[in-house]
Amino acid sequence: MTSRIADIIKVADKKCLALTEQEPEANTISHRNMRMLWTICQGLVGRPKPLKPTVPLIIEEGIAKYGEDVFPMTSTIYNDYPDIPRIWREAYVSIRNMQSVDPMARKDLDKVDTSIMSEGDRYNFLEIRRLLEETEQQNAAMRAIVRRKGPDEESPRLDAIVDGLNIWVARMDRLGFGLDEVSLHVTGRTRPGTIIMDADLFKDIKNFVDEQLQARKLRRSTDG
């Protein structure tokens, strides 16, 4: 559960970063205020017992940390920076919902109907599932990175590569890639920045293919 909470926090951080990057660099006060609000909200939601980041609580914590002369007041938060508290309230609700139900098996995540979720909850859920899939793929790729000391190690190495490819193939349709008689390709459903394949898995496959081609070349030279 701890890793799932960390994923929710990571998604909220990603949203806040996107907001700050949209703000013109010349607006130094806005950047400062957004960073302070981000820090306070993250601290409230990221506690062992998360606290809902309401504006009064944000102001109380913000004044204690930064001082009344620096931290933005109620009207400023509501009028100029409403999105940051909203992002972290959504994260808080996601964490509390997760803590209040029995843990879901990984295989059941793909069966969840996201159409009934709010836009914020749906985004959080899909991001968390994407992070879990990437973690699984990375773990499978890491298992495949073994040194070849002898023929006995070839079988687990192949098994690990197959595990990584299995996860990769299974997620193609969910990530919006299309497959026809010609190719596997990007479609209009593919989100910008979607990872096509984990770098470690690709490198390990490439290394394995290179080794097999070299071994074939050696066998042919020996036989010839």
XYZ file of C-alpha atoms in Angstrom:
224
model
C 0.000 0.000 0.000
C 2.875 2.356 0.734
C 4.045 2.232 -2.878
C 0.515 2.957 -4.108
C 0.317 6.026 -1.855
C 3.689 7.138 -3.200
C 2.291 6.799 -6.729
C -0.692 9.019 -5.848
C 1.690 11.634 -4.417
C 3.832 11.379 -7.549
C 0.813 12.009 -9.784
C -0.159 15.093 -7.752
C 3.421 16.368 -7.918
C 3.385 15.911 -11.690
C 0.200 17.996 -11.994
C 1.642 20.771 -9.818
C 4.833 20.818 -11.837
C 2.798 21.219 -15.017
C 0.962 24.181 -13.478
C 4.153 25.936 -12.411
C 5.728 25.380 -15.811
C 2.739 27.082 -17.441
C 3.341 30.212 -15.361
C 5.594 32.787 -17.094
C 9.104 32.899 -15.622
C 8.770 36.658 -15.084
C 5.989 36.097 -12.518
C 8.381 35.352 -9.695
C 5.838 36.019 -6.944
C 3.353 33.614 -8.527
C 6.057 30.959 -8.820
C 6.971 31.461 -5.167
C 3.335 31.254 -4.030
C 2.656 28.144 -6.101
C 5.756 26.419 -4.729
C 4.769 27.255 -1.145
C 1.219 25.986 -1.647
C 2.548 22.863 -3.331
C 4.910 22.165 -0.427
C 2.257 22.700 2.264
C -0.380 20.582 0.497
C 2.113 17.808 -0.178
C 3.101 17.809 3.495
C -0.511 17.498 4.638
C -1.479 14.717 2.263
C 1.838 12.876 2.548
C 1.628 12.370 6.326
C 1.260 8.869 7.792
C -2.301 9.943 8.620
C -3.175 12.257 5.707
C -4.941 15.548 6.411
C -7.403 17.055 3.948
C -5.800 20.208 2.505
C -8.604 22.683 3.138
C -7.741 26.323 2.594
C -7.917 27.262 6.311
C -5.566 24.406 7.218
C -3.239 25.274 4.324
C -3.041 28.877 5.563
C -2.426 27.776 9.161
C 0.405 25.470 8.107
C 1.763 27.976 5.594
C 1.989 30.838 8.080
C 3.703 28.550 10.583
C 6.306 27.556 7.986
C 6.794 30.704 5.915
C 5.337 33.574 7.938
C 2.216 35.703 7.563
C 3.982 38.368 5.497
C 4.962 35.879 2.779
C 2.318 33.187 2.577
C -0.756 33.951 0.390
C -4.042 34.611 2.156
C -7.515 33.136 1.629
C -8.733 35.362 -1.205
C -5.444 34.989 -3.091
C -5.595 31.192 -2.915
C -9.234 31.031 -4.017
C -8.847 33.582 -6.806
C -5.335 32.940 -8.143
C -4.292 29.415 -7.156
C -7.401 27.220 -6.723
C -5.982 24.329 -8.767
C -3.191 23.373 -6.366
C -5.436 22.719 -3.332
C -7.886 20.952 -5.665
C -5.157 18.627 -6.975
C -4.145 17.661 -3.456
C -7.721 17.244 -2.231
C -8.224 14.752 -5.064
C -5.032 12.976 -4.001
C -6.255 12.953 -0.387
C -9.584 11.404 -1.414
C -7.793 8.766 -3.505
C -5.557 7.820 -0.568
C -8.426 7.681 1.901
C -10.512 5.579 -0.476
C -7.606 3.210 -0.946
C -7.079 2.904 2.814
C -10.749 2.217 3.475
C -11.101 -0.814 1.210
C -9.387 -4.162 0.979
C -6.299 -4.159 -1.248
C -7.108 -4.970 -4.866
C -5.228 -7.706 -6.677
C -3.025 -6.370 -9.472
C -4.880 -8.399 -12.114
C -8.182 -6.766 -11.070
C -6.969 -3.244 -11.878
C -7.518 -3.830 -15.589
C -11.179 -4.645 -14.907
C -11.985 -1.368 -13.136
C -14.633 0.705 -14.933
C -13.153 4.216 -15.096
C -16.184 5.637 -16.924
C -18.022 6.120 -13.611
C -15.143 8.107 -12.057
C -14.772 11.857 -11.950
C -12.209 13.301 -14.361
C -9.696 13.828 -11.562
C -10.093 10.345 -10.074
C -9.924 8.757 -13.527
C -6.690 10.600 -14.315
C -5.185 9.559 -10.966
C -6.219 5.935 -11.457
C -4.858 5.693 -15.006
C -1.574 7.325 -14.001
C -1.152 4.959 -11.047
C -1.917 1.950 -13.234
C 0.601 3.184 -15.822
C 3.256 3.567 -13.118
C 2.542 0.062 -11.836
C 2.833 -1.363 -15.350
C 6.135 0.420 -15.916
C 7.427 -0.864 -12.573
C 6.432 -4.422 -13.466
C 8.137 -4.109 -16.835
C 11.273 -2.671 -15.243
C 11.370 -5.482 -12.678
C 11.002 -8.074 -15.421
C 13.766 -6.395 -17.416
C 16.065 -6.322 -14.406
C 15.538 -10.038 -13.889
C 16.647 -10.514 -17.472
C 19.973 -8.727 -16.911
C 22.113 -11.641 -15.803
C 25.646 -12.520 -16.747
C 26.036 -15.566 -18.918
C 28.431 -17.878 -17.093
C 27.242 -21.079 -18.676
C 24.379 -22.811 -20.438
C 22.485 -23.320 -17.159
C 21.830 -19.582 -16.910
C 20.320 -19.303 -20.385
C 16.903 -20.639 -19.402
C 16.113 -18.152 -16.566
C 17.486 -15.350 -18.724
C 15.071 -16.253 -21.518
C 12.231 -16.626 -19.028
C 12.849 -13.116 -17.728
C 12.897 -11.659 -21.234
C 9.641 -13.465 -22.025
C 8.098 -12.062 -18.811
C 9.069 -8.552 -19.847
C 7.721 -9.010 -23.372
C 4.506 -10.510 -22.024
C 3.821 -7.382 -19.961
C 4.790 -5.183 -22.900
C 2.436 -6.951 -25.319
C -0.443 -6.927 -22.813
C -0.334 -3.162 -22.356
C -0.215 -2.165 -26.049
C -3.978 -1.900 -26.556
C -4.621 -0.139 -23.230
C -2.040 2.511 -24.095
C -3.762 3.299 -27.386
C -1.397 1.639 -29.869
C -2.961 0.121 -32.983
C -2.126 -3.129 -34.748
C -3.116 -3.896 -38.300
C -1.814 -6.144 -41.065
C 1.078 -3.765 -41.678
C 2.406 -2.568 -38.344
C 2.086 -1.753 -34.654
C 1.622 2.019 -34.633
C 0.624 5.127 -32.701
C -3.049 6.141 -32.976
C -5.144 9.111 -31.936
C -5.805 7.342 -28.609
C -2.112 7.217 -27.725
C -1.326 9.848 -25.082
C 1.667 12.144 -25.724
C 4.756 10.911 -23.897
C 3.535 7.319 -23.635
C 6.487 4.977 -23.136
C 6.750 2.535 -26.041
C 9.155 0.161 -24.302
C 11.261 0.354 -21.165
C 14.883 1.124 -22.098
C 16.334 -1.723 -20.014
C 14.046 -4.263 -21.653
C 14.910 -2.989 -25.142
C 18.655 -3.057 -24.411
C 18.477 -6.557 -22.996
C 16.554 -7.826 -26.024
C 19.049 -6.140 -28.343
C 22.009 -7.619 -26.442
C 20.443 -11.055 -26.570
C 19.827 -10.789 -30.334
C 23.392 -9.580 -30.897
C 24.765 -12.510 -28.911
C 22.635 -14.984 -30.832
C 23.767 -13.542 -34.172
C 27.388 -13.739 -33.057
C 26.912 -17.327 -31.909
C 25.313 -18.203 -35.262
C 28.235 -16.622 -37.079
C 30.719 -18.638 -35.022
C 28.802 -21.875 -35.640
C 28.812 -21.275 -39.387
C 32.530 -20.543 -39.432
C 33.195 -23.720 -37.418
C 30.960 -25.855 -39.606
C 32.373 -24.378 -42.796
